[in-house]
């Protein structure tokens, strides 16, 4: 009769080592994806803070001789207070001239926040960085019976 040889000592250890490495790689990729998503959510939160600051300072925009510059200064100040750099914030402000009157100012604005995420684990596969861009859209309508200052 033939005897069955079971000379496979250590095969479980080798299998465990490969599976452990695969698990660690998957975990690190998931961590990169999670950190990227977290950074995007952080930018959205800062954008919402800037939007709220704009709403709280509506009177300042109403009486401003240059509302676009006022809004950009306000946005950059709040971005810096919340941990971003001033160059990560861009503001587009458009006074809707065809709808504005002596007592009303209608405007449209977009706040763009940008950041860059440096990949950790995905750098193994050649990914180095990912640009993150968040846009906060907004419209405004200010009214004053005494008149809205228009340049």
PDB file of C-alpha atoms in Angstrom:
ATOM      1  CA  UNK A   1       0.000   0.000   0.000  1.00  0.00           C
ATOM      2  CA  UNK A   2       1.103   3.479  -0.768  1.00  0.00           C
ATOM      3  CA  UNK A   3       1.433   5.860   2.071  1.00  0.00           C
ATOM      4  CA  UNK A   4       0.154   9.361   1.635  1.00  0.00           C
ATOM      5  CA  UNK A   5       2.845  11.909   2.344  1.00  0.00           C
ATOM      6  CA  UNK A   6       1.722  15.034   4.070  1.00  0.00           C
ATOM      7  CA  UNK A   7       4.904  16.990   4.016  1.00  0.00           C
ATOM      8  CA  UNK A   8       3.205  20.385   3.873  1.00  0.00           C
ATOM      9  CA  UNK A   9       4.430  21.897   7.082  1.00  0.00           C
ATOM     10  CA  UNK A  10       4.400  25.690   6.952  1.00  0.00           C
ATOM     11  CA  UNK A  11       2.020  26.004   4.013  1.00  0.00           C
ATOM     12  CA  UNK A  12      -0.580  27.624   6.256  1.00  0.00           C
ATOM     13  CA  UNK A  13       2.018  30.178   7.378  1.00  0.00           C
ATOM     14  CA  UNK A  14       2.877  31.078   3.778  1.00  0.00           C
ATOM     15  CA  UNK A  15      -0.795  31.344   2.857  1.00  0.00           C
ATOM     16  CA  UNK A  16      -1.434  33.509   5.917  1.00  0.00           C
ATOM     17  CA  UNK A  17       1.495  35.790   5.007  1.00  0.00           C
ATOM     18  CA  UNK A  18       0.182  36.362   1.462  1.00  0.00           C
ATOM     19  CA  UNK A  19      -3.364  36.958   2.659  1.00  0.00           C
ATOM     20  CA  UNK A  20      -2.139  39.334   5.357  1.00  0.00           C
ATOM     21  CA  UNK A  21      -0.200  41.393   2.787  1.00  0.00           C
ATOM     22  CA  UNK A  22      -3.258  41.476   0.509  1.00  0.00           C
ATOM     23  CA  UNK A  23      -5.442  42.569   3.429  1.00  0.00           C
ATOM     24  CA  UNK A  24      -3.006  45.350   4.362  1.00  0.00           C
ATOM     25  CA  UNK A  25      -2.891  46.597   0.748  1.00  0.00           C
ATOM     26  CA  UNK A  26      -6.680  46.637   0.528  1.00  0.00           C
ATOM     27  CA  UNK A  27      -6.894  48.455   3.867  1.00  0.00           C
ATOM     28  CA  UNK A  28      -4.371  51.077   2.780  1.00  0.00           C
ATOM     29  CA  UNK A  29      -6.224  51.661  -0.521  1.00  0.00           C
ATOM     30  CA  UNK A  30      -9.478  52.056   1.396  1.00  0.00           C
ATOM     31  CA  UNK A  31      -7.745  54.483   3.764  1.00  0.00           C
ATOM     32  CA  UNK A  32      -6.539  56.583   0.809  1.00  0.00           C
ATOM     33  CA  UNK A  33     -10.057  56.692  -0.612  1.00  0.00           C
ATOM     34  CA  UNK A  34     -11.486  57.607   2.788  1.00  0.00           C
ATOM     35  CA  UNK A  35      -8.966  60.392   3.360  1.00  0.00           C
ATOM     36  CA  UNK A  36      -9.671  61.802  -0.100  1.00  0.00           C
ATOM     37  CA  UNK A  37     -13.395  61.841   0.666  1.00  0.00           C
ATOM     38  CA  UNK A  38     -12.743  63.386   4.094  1.00  0.00           C
ATOM     39  CA  UNK A  39     -10.687  66.186   2.562  1.00  0.00           C
ATOM     40  CA  UNK A  40     -13.464  66.888   0.055  1.00  0.00           C
ATOM     41  CA  UNK A  41     -16.039  67.033   2.865  1.00  0.00           C
ATOM     42  CA  UNK A  42     -13.773  69.405   4.773  1.00  0.00           C
ATOM     43  CA  UNK A  43     -13.641  71.734   1.763  1.00  0.00           C
ATOM     44  CA  UNK A  44     -17.439  71.613   1.479  1.00  0.00           C
ATOM     45  CA  UNK A  45     -17.764  72.493   5.148  1.00  0.00           C
ATOM     46  CA  UNK A  46     -15.434  75.483   4.781  1.00  0.00           C
ATOM     47  CA  UNK A  47     -17.444  76.516   1.709  1.00  0.00           C
ATOM     48  CA  UNK A  48     -20.646  76.387   3.734  1.00  0.00           C
ATOM     49  CA  UNK A  49     -19.017  78.503   6.450  1.00  0.00           C
ATOM     50  CA  UNK A  50     -18.080  81.083   3.805  1.00  0.00           C
ATOM     51  CA  UNK A  51     -21.621  81.017   2.409  1.00  0.00           C
ATOM     52  CA  UNK A  52     -23.061  81.582   5.875  1.00  0.00           C
ATOM     53  CA  UNK A  53     -20.605  84.435   6.444  1.00  0.00           C
ATOM     54  CA  UNK A  54     -21.807  85.998   3.205  1.00  0.00           C
ATOM     55  CA  UNK A  55     -25.406  85.756   4.344  1.00  0.00           C
ATOM     56  CA  UNK A  56     -24.524  87.248   7.723  1.00  0.00           C
ATOM     57  CA  UNK A  57     -22.719  90.146   6.039  1.00  0.00           C
ATOM     58  CA  UNK A  58     -25.399  90.927   3.468  1.00  0.00           C
ATOM     59  CA  UNK A  59     -25.508  94.564   4.577  1.00  0.00           C
ATOM     60  CA  UNK A  60     -21.793  94.942   3.904  1.00  0.00           C
ATOM     61  CA  UNK A  61     -22.293  93.667   0.349  1.00  0.00           C
ATOM     62  CA  UNK A  62     -25.333  95.881  -0.078  1.00  0.00           C
ATOM     63  CA  UNK A  63     -23.403  99.052   0.721  1.00  0.00           C
ATOM     64  CA  UNK A  64     -20.105  98.065  -0.856  1.00  0.00           C
ATOM     65  CA  UNK A  65     -18.725 100.069  -3.745  1.00  0.00           C
ATOM     66  CA  UNK A  66     -16.995  96.922  -5.037  1.00  0.00           C
ATOM     67  CA  UNK A  67     -19.029  93.918  -3.842  1.00  0.00           C
ATOM     68  CA  UNK A  68     -16.899  91.391  -5.754  1.00  0.00           C
ATOM     69  CA  UNK A  69     -13.733  92.440  -3.930  1.00  0.00           C
ATOM     70  CA  UNK A  70     -15.592  92.602  -0.616  1.00  0.00           C
ATOM     71  CA  UNK A  71     -16.931  89.070  -1.070  1.00  0.00           C
ATOM     72  CA  UNK A  72     -13.526  87.742  -2.104  1.00  0.00           C
ATOM     73  CA  UNK A  73     -11.844  89.337   0.929  1.00  0.00           C
ATOM     74  CA  UNK A  74     -14.564  87.914   3.189  1.00  0.00           C
ATOM     75  CA  UNK A  75     -14.204  84.440   1.643  1.00  0.00           C
ATOM     76  CA  UNK A  76     -10.417  84.414   1.972  1.00  0.00           C
ATOM     77  CA  UNK A  77     -10.565  85.633   5.579  1.00  0.00           C
ATOM     78  CA  UNK A  78     -12.939  82.842   6.579  1.00  0.00           C
ATOM     79  CA  UNK A  79     -10.952  80.256   4.625  1.00  0.00           C
ATOM     80  CA  UNK A  80      -7.757  81.219   6.470  1.00  0.00           C
ATOM     81  CA  UNK A  81      -9.614  81.108   9.797  1.00  0.00           C
ATOM     82  CA  UNK A  82     -10.654  77.548   8.945  1.00  0.00           C
ATOM     83  CA  UNK A  83      -7.216  76.236   8.062  1.00  0.00           C
ATOM     84  CA  UNK A  84      -6.968  76.852   4.319  1.00  0.00           C
ATOM     85  CA  UNK A  85      -4.580  79.133   2.495  1.00  0.00           C
ATOM     86  CA  UNK A  86      -5.909  82.268   0.809  1.00  0.00           C
ATOM     87  CA  UNK A  87      -4.771  81.031  -2.609  1.00  0.00           C
ATOM     88  CA  UNK A  88      -7.082  78.015  -2.299  1.00  0.00           C
ATOM     89  CA  UNK A  89     -10.161  80.247  -2.608  1.00  0.00           C
ATOM     90  CA  UNK A  90     -11.468  81.885  -5.773  1.00  0.00           C
ATOM     91  CA  UNK A  91     -14.671  83.900  -6.004  1.00  0.00           C
ATOM     92  CA  UNK A  92     -16.680  84.729  -9.130  1.00  0.00           C
ATOM     93  CA  UNK A  93     -19.161  87.532  -8.561  1.00  0.00           C
ATOM     94  CA  UNK A  94     -21.522  88.801 -11.226  1.00  0.00           C
ATOM     95  CA  UNK A  95     -23.909  91.680 -10.695  1.00  0.00           C
ATOM     96  CA  UNK A  96     -26.988  90.823 -12.747  1.00  0.00           C
ATOM     97  CA  UNK A  97     -27.336  94.259 -14.316  1.00  0.00           C
ATOM     98  CA  UNK A  98     -30.465  93.483 -16.325  1.00  0.00           C
ATOM     99  CA  UNK A  99     -32.372  92.572 -13.148  1.00  0.00           C
ATOM    100  CA  UNK A 100     -30.898  95.144 -10.755  1.00  0.00           C
ATOM    101  CA  UNK A 101     -32.715  98.385 -10.057  1.00  0.00           C
ATOM    102  CA  UNK A 102     -32.109 101.451  -7.934  1.00  0.00           C
ATOM    103  CA  UNK A 103     -33.447  99.718  -4.821  1.00  0.00           C
ATOM    104  CA  UNK A 104     -32.442  96.107  -5.612  1.00  0.00           C
ATOM    105  CA  UNK A 105     -29.151  94.420  -6.375  1.00  0.00           C
ATOM    106  CA  UNK A 106     -29.333  90.908  -7.790  1.00  0.00           C
ATOM    107  CA  UNK A 107     -26.110  88.994  -8.047  1.00  0.00           C
ATOM    108  CA  UNK A 108     -24.767  85.540  -8.705  1.00  0.00           C
ATOM    109  CA  UNK A 109     -21.637  84.193  -7.102  1.00  0.00           C
ATOM    110  CA  UNK A 110     -19.558  81.044  -7.127  1.00  0.00           C
ATOM    111  CA  UNK A 111     -16.970  80.178  -4.513  1.00  0.00           C
ATOM    112  CA  UNK A 112     -14.314  77.701  -5.642  1.00  0.00           C
ATOM    113  CA  UNK A 113     -12.208  75.890  -3.062  1.00  0.00           C
ATOM    114  CA  UNK A 114      -9.274  73.776  -4.205  1.00  0.00           C
ATOM    115  CA  UNK A 115      -6.901  71.418  -2.475  1.00  0.00           C
ATOM    116  CA  UNK A 116      -4.554  68.585  -3.383  1.00  0.00           C
ATOM    117  CA  UNK A 117      -4.493  65.162  -1.763  1.00  0.00           C
ATOM    118  CA  UNK A 118      -1.163  63.316  -1.800  1.00  0.00           C
ATOM    119  CA  UNK A 119      -1.804  59.587  -2.158  1.00  0.00           C
ATOM    120  CA  UNK A 120      -0.035  57.299   0.278  1.00  0.00           C
ATOM    121  CA  UNK A 121      -0.739  53.680  -0.674  1.00  0.00           C
ATOM    122  CA  UNK A 122      -1.914  54.318  -4.225  1.00  0.00           C
ATOM    123  CA  UNK A 123       1.486  55.829  -4.982  1.00  0.00           C
ATOM    124  CA  UNK A 124       2.622  52.208  -5.346  1.00  0.00           C
ATOM    125  CA  UNK A 125       0.443  52.015  -8.469  1.00  0.00           C
ATOM    126  CA  UNK A 126       1.708  55.331  -9.846  1.00  0.00           C
ATOM    127  CA  UNK A 127      -0.940  57.696  -8.493  1.00  0.00           C
ATOM    128  CA  UNK A 128       0.751  60.689  -6.893  1.00  0.00           C
ATOM    129  CA  UNK A 129      -1.879  63.305  -6.149  1.00  0.00           C
ATOM    130  CA  UNK A 130      -5.501  64.179  -6.732  1.00  0.00           C
ATOM    131  CA  UNK A 131      -6.845  67.687  -7.167  1.00  0.00           C
ATOM    132  CA  UNK A 132     -10.003  68.356  -5.191  1.00  0.00           C
ATOM    133  CA  UNK A 133     -12.310  71.164  -6.235  1.00  0.00           C
ATOM    134  CA  UNK A 134     -15.518  72.179  -4.502  1.00  0.00           C
ATOM    135  CA  UNK A 135     -17.917  74.771  -5.899  1.00  0.00           C
ATOM    136  CA  UNK A 136     -20.464  76.614  -3.784  1.00  0.00           C
ATOM    137  CA  UNK A 137     -23.114  78.303  -5.940  1.00  0.00           C
ATOM    138  CA  UNK A 138     -25.130  81.203  -4.661  1.00  0.00           C
ATOM    139  CA  UNK A 139     -27.455  84.000  -5.584  1.00  0.00           C
ATOM    140  CA  UNK A 140     -28.175  87.169  -3.740  1.00  0.00           C
ATOM    141  CA  UNK A 141     -30.843  89.790  -3.615  1.00  0.00           C
ATOM    142  CA  UNK A 142     -30.376  92.872  -1.493  1.00  0.00           C
ATOM    143  CA  UNK A 143     -32.999  95.536  -1.144  1.00  0.00           C
ATOM    144  CA  UNK A 144     -32.953  98.960   0.392  1.00  0.00           C
ATOM    145  CA  UNK A 145     -35.716 101.522   0.110  1.00  0.00           C
ATOM    146  CA  UNK A 146     -33.121 104.297   0.306  1.00  0.00           C
ATOM    147  CA  UNK A 147     -31.293 102.783  -2.665  1.00  0.00           C
ATOM    148  CA  UNK A 148     -28.520 100.298  -3.250  1.00  0.00           C
ATOM    149  CA  UNK A 149     -25.144 101.769  -4.062  1.00  0.00           C
ATOM    150  CA  UNK A 150     -24.179 100.974  -7.649  1.00  0.00           C
ATOM    151  CA  UNK A 151     -20.848 101.946  -9.167  1.00  0.00           C
TER     152      UNK A 151
END
